[in-house]
Coordinates of C-alpha atoms in Angstrom, one line a residue:
X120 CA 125.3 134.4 61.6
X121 CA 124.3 135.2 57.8
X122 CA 126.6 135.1 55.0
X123 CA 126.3 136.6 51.8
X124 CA 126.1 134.7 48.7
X125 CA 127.4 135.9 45.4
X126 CA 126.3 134.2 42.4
X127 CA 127.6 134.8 39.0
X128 CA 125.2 135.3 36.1
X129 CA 126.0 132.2 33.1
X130 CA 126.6 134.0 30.1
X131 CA 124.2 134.4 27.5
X132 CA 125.1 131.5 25.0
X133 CA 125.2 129.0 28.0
X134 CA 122.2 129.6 29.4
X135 CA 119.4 127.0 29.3
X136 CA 116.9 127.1 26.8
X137 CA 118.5 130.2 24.8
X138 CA 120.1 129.7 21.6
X139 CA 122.2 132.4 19.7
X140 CA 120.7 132.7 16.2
X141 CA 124.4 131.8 14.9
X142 CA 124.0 127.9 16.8
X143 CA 120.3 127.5 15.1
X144 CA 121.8 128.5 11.9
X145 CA 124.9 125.7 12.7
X146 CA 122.6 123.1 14.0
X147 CA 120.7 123.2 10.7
X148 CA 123.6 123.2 8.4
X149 CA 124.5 120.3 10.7
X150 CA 121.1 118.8 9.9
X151 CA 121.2 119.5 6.0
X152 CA 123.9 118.1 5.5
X153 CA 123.4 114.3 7.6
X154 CA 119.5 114.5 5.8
X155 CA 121.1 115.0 2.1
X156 CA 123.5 112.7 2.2
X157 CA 121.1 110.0 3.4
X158 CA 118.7 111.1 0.9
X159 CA 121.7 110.8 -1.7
X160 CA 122.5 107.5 -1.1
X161 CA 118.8 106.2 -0.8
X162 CA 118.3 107.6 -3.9
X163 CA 121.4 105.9 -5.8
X164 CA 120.4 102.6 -4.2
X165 CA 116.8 103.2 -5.4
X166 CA 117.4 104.0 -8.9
X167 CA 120.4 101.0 -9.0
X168 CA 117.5 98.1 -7.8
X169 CA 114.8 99.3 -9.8
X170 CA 117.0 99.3 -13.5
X171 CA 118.5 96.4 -12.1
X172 CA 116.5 94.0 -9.7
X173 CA 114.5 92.7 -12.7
X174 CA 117.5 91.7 -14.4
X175 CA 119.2 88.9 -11.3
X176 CA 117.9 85.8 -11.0
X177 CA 119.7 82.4 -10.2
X178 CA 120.1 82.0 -14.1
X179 CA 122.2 85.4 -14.8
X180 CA 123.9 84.4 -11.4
X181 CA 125.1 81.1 -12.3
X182 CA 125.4 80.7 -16.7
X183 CA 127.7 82.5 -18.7
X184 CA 126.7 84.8 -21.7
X185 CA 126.6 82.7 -24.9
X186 CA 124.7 84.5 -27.5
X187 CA 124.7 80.3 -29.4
X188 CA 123.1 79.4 -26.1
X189 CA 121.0 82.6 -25.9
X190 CA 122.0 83.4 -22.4
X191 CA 123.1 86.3 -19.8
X192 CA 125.0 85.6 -17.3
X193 CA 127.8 86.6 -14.8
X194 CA 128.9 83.3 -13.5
X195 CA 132.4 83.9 -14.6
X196 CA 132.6 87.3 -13.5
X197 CA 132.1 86.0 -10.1
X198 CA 134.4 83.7 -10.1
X199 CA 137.5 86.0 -11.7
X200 CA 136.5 88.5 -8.8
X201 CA 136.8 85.7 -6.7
X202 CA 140.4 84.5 -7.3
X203 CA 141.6 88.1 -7.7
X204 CA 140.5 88.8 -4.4
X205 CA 141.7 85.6 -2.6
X206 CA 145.0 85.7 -4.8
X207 CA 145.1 89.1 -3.9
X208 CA 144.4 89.5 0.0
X209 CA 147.3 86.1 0.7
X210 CA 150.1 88.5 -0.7
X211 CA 149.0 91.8 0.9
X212 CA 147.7 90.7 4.3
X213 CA 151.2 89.0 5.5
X214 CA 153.2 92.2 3.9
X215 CA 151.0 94.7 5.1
X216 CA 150.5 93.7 8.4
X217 CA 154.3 92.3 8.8
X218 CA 155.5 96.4 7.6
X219 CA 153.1 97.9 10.4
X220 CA 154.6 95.6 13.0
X221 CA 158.3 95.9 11.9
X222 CA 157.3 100.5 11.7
X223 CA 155.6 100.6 15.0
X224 CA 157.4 98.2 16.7
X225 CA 160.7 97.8 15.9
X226 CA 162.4 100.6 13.6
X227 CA 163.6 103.6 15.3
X228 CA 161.9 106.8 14.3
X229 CA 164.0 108.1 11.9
X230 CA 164.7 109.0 8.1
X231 CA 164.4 105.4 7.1
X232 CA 160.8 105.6 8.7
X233 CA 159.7 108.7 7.4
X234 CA 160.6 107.3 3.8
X235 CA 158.6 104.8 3.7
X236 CA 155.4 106.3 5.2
X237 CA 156.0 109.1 2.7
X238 CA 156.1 105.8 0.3
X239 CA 153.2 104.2 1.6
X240 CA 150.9 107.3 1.7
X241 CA 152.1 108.4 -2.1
X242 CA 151.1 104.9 -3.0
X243 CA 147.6 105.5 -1.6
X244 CA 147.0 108.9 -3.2
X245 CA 148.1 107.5 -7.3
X246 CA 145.4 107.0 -9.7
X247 CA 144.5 103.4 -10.4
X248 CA 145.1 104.1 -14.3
X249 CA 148.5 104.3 -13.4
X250 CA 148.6 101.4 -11.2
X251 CA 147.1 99.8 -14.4
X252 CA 149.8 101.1 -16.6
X253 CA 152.6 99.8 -14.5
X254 CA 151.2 96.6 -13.8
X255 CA 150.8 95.9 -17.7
X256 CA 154.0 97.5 -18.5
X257 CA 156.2 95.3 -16.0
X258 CA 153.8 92.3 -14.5
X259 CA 152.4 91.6 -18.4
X260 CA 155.0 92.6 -20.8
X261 CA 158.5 93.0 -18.7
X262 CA 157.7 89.5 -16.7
X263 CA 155.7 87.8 -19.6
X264 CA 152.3 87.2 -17.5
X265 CA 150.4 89.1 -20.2
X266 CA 146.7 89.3 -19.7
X267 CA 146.1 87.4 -16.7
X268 CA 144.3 87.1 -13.3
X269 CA 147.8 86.8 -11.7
X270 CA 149.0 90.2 -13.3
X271 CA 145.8 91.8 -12.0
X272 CA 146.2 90.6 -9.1
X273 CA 150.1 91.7 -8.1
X274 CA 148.8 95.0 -9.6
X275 CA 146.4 95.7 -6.9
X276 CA 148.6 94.3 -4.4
X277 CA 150.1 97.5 -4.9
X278 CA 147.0 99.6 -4.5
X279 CA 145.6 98.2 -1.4
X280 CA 148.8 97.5 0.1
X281 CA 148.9 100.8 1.8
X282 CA 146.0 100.9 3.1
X283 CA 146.3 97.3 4.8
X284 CA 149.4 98.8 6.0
X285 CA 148.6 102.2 7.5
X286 CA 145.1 100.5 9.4
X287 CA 147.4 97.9 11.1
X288 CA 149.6 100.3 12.0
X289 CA 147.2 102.8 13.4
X290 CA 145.7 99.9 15.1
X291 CA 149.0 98.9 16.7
X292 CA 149.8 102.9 17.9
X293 CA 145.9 102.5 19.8
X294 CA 146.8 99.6 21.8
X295 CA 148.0 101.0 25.8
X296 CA 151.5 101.1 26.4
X297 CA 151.0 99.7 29.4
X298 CA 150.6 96.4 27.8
X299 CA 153.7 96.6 26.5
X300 CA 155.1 97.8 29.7
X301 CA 153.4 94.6 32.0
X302 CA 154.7 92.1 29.7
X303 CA 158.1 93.2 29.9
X304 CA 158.0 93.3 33.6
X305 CA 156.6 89.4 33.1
X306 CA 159.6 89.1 31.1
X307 CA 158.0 88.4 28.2
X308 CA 160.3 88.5 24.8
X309 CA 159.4 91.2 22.2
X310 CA 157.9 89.1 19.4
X311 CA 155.8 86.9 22.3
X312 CA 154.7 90.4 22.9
X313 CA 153.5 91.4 19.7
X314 CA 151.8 87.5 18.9
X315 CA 149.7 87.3 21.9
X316 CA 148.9 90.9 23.0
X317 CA 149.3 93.6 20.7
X318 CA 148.2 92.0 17.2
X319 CA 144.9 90.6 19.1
X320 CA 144.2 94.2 20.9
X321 CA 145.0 95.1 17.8
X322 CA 142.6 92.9 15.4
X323 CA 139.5 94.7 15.4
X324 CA 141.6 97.8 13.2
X325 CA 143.1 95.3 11.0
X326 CA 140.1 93.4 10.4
X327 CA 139.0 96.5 9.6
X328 CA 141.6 97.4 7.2
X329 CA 141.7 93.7 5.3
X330 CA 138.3 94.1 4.9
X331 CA 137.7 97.4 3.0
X332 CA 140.9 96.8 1.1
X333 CA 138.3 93.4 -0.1
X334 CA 135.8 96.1 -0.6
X335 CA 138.3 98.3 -3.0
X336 CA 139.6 95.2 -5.3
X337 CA 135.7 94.3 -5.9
X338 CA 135.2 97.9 -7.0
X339 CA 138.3 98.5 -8.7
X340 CA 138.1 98.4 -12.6
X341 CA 140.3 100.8 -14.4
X342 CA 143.6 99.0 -13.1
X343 CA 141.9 95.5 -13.9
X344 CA 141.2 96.5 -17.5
X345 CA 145.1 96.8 -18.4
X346 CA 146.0 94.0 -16.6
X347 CA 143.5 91.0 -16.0
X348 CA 141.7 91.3 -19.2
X349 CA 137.5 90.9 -19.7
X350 CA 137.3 86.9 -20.4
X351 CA 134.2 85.6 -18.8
X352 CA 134.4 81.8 -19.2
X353 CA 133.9 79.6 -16.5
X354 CA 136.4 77.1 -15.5
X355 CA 135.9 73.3 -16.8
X356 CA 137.1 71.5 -13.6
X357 CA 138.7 72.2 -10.5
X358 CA 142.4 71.7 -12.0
X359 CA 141.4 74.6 -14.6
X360 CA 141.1 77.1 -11.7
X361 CA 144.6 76.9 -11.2
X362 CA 145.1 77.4 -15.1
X363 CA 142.7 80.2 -15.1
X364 CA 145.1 82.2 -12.7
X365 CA 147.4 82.8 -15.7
X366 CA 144.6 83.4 -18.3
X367 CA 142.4 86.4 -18.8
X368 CA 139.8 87.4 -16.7
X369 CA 137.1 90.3 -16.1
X370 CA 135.6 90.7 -13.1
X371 CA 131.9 92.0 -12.3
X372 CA 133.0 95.8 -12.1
X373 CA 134.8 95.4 -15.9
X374 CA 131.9 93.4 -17.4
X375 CA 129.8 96.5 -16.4
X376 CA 131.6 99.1 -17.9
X377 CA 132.2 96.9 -20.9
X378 CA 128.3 96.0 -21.1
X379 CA 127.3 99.5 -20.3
X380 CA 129.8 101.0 -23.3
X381 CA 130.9 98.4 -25.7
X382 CA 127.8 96.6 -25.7
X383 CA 125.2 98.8 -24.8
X384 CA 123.5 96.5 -22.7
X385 CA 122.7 98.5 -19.8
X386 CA 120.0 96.0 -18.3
X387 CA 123.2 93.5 -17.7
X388 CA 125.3 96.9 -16.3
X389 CA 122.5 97.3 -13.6
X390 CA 122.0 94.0 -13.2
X391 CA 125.8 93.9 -11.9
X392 CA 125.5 97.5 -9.8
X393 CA 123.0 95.1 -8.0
X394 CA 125.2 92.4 -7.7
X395 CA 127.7 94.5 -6.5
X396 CA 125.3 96.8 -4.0
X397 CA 125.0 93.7 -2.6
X398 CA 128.6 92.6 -1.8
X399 CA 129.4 96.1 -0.2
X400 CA 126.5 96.1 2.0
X401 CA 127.5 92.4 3.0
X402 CA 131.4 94.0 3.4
X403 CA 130.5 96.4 5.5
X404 CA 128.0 94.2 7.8
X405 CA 131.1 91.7 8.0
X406 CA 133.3 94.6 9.1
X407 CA 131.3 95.9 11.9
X408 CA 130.3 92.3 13.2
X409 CA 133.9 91.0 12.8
X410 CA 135.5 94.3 14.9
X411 CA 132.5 94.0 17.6
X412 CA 134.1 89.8 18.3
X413 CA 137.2 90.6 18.6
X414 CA 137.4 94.0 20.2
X415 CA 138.9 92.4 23.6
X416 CA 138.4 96.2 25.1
X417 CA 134.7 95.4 25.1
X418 CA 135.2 91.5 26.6
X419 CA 135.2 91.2 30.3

């Protein structure tokens, strides 16, 4: 017995081997645009390490500039980035993470909820010269910190906070419900919840988040040049760290726009873009190593 077979012609753009001039015209937009920005950024890096590469050596990495010493150097830079970013990250990483827990976990969608992520993504969108402004205005002049590491560091608090903040809590909403749902059939409690499961299915987004909010207060400058100041000495002992906190201090992204305007060096202002190249390539390693361990989707 025979049966007929219909078949039904594919239409034109889905046939194999046939493009529509439109797609071919798409595809190498597409193209364009991943090859120039690629070729941007090669270029920037290019033109940064050859002004620049000549200038680092272990020298400018560990002295100080002394013109009675006849020496260039960004040792004390290094260090002031240092404490603003450890000072820094201490304050913000408990807060930021403790609001995404306390907004995805516990508060009740509501008004009170839609204020503050209207508050936390205003924060994110303000200029750091304003962040700067305030800082100065009520961390150095209303609270009597003046120019210090401490005042530039409660300033950024305040920048990077939301962004700690909204990655954590992104993170959180990402985790399955059922997780939640099989520990409370184990009868697990609500914070036990939240300490062993969610926060560690959770880590790989706020790893994420701690460390490009790392990446912002070693590139932030404007805000730091209000508050923290542009002193470059090294401390004299290990107690004097802790007395450096409430002195001045500029950090590698202010001594370069000081040495590239002020001074006019600009051999010491790419020898710091090099510097600085550098830590964001090693930030951004660190960020994609760190999510890769402890994504526990990917474990077995």
């Amino acid at each position: 017995m025979n049966k007929n077979v219909t078949t039904t012609a594919l239409p034109s753009s889905l046939s194999f081997g046939k493009k529509r001039p439109a797609e071919v015209l798409l595809y190498g937009l597409i193209y364009f645009c991943a090859a120039f920005t690629v070729i941007l950024l090669a270029g920037i890096i290019i033109y940064v390490l050859v002004r620049g590469i000549g200038q680092v050596n272990f020298k400018f990495l560990t002295s100080v500039t002394s013109v009675v010493k006849g020496t260039v150097g960004i040792a004390g830079n290094i260090v002031n980035t240092l404490l603003i970013v450890i000072i820094t990250m201490l304050i913000v990483t408990p807060v930021g993470v403790g609001a995404a827990v306390y907004l995805n976990e516990y508060a009740k969608p509501g008004k009170l909820v839609d204020i503050i992520e209207f508050a936390t993504e205003t924060l994110s969108g303000i200029p750091s010269i304003i962040f700067g402004l305030f800082g100065m205005m009520f961390f150095g002049e209303t609270l009597g910190l003046g120019y210090s590491i401490i005042t530039g560091s409660l300033t950024l608090m305040l920048m990077v906070l939301p962004l700690v903040t909204r990655n954590t809590q992104e993170a959180l909403k990402t985790v399955p419900s059922s997780y939640r749902h099989g520990a409370v059939g184990l009868g697990a409690g609500k914070w036990y919840t939240i300490r062993t499961i969610l926060i560690p299915s959770a880590l790989p987004g706020i790893i994420t988040g701690v460390i490009l909010a790392i990446g912002r207060i070693i590139g932030e400058s404007a805000a730091l040049l209000f508050t923290a100041g542009s002193a470059k000495a090294l401390p004299k002992s290990f107690v004097d760290i802790f007395r450096k906190i409430f002195r001045s201090g500029g950090t590698l992204t202010t001594q370069l726009y000081l040495s590239a305007t002020s001074e006019g060096d600009f051999n010491t202002a790419f020898g710091i873009a090099v510097v600085l190249l550098v830590l964001v390539f090693i930030i951004n390693l660190l960020t994609k190593r760190l999510a890769a361990k402890y994504d526990v989707t990917k474990k077995k």
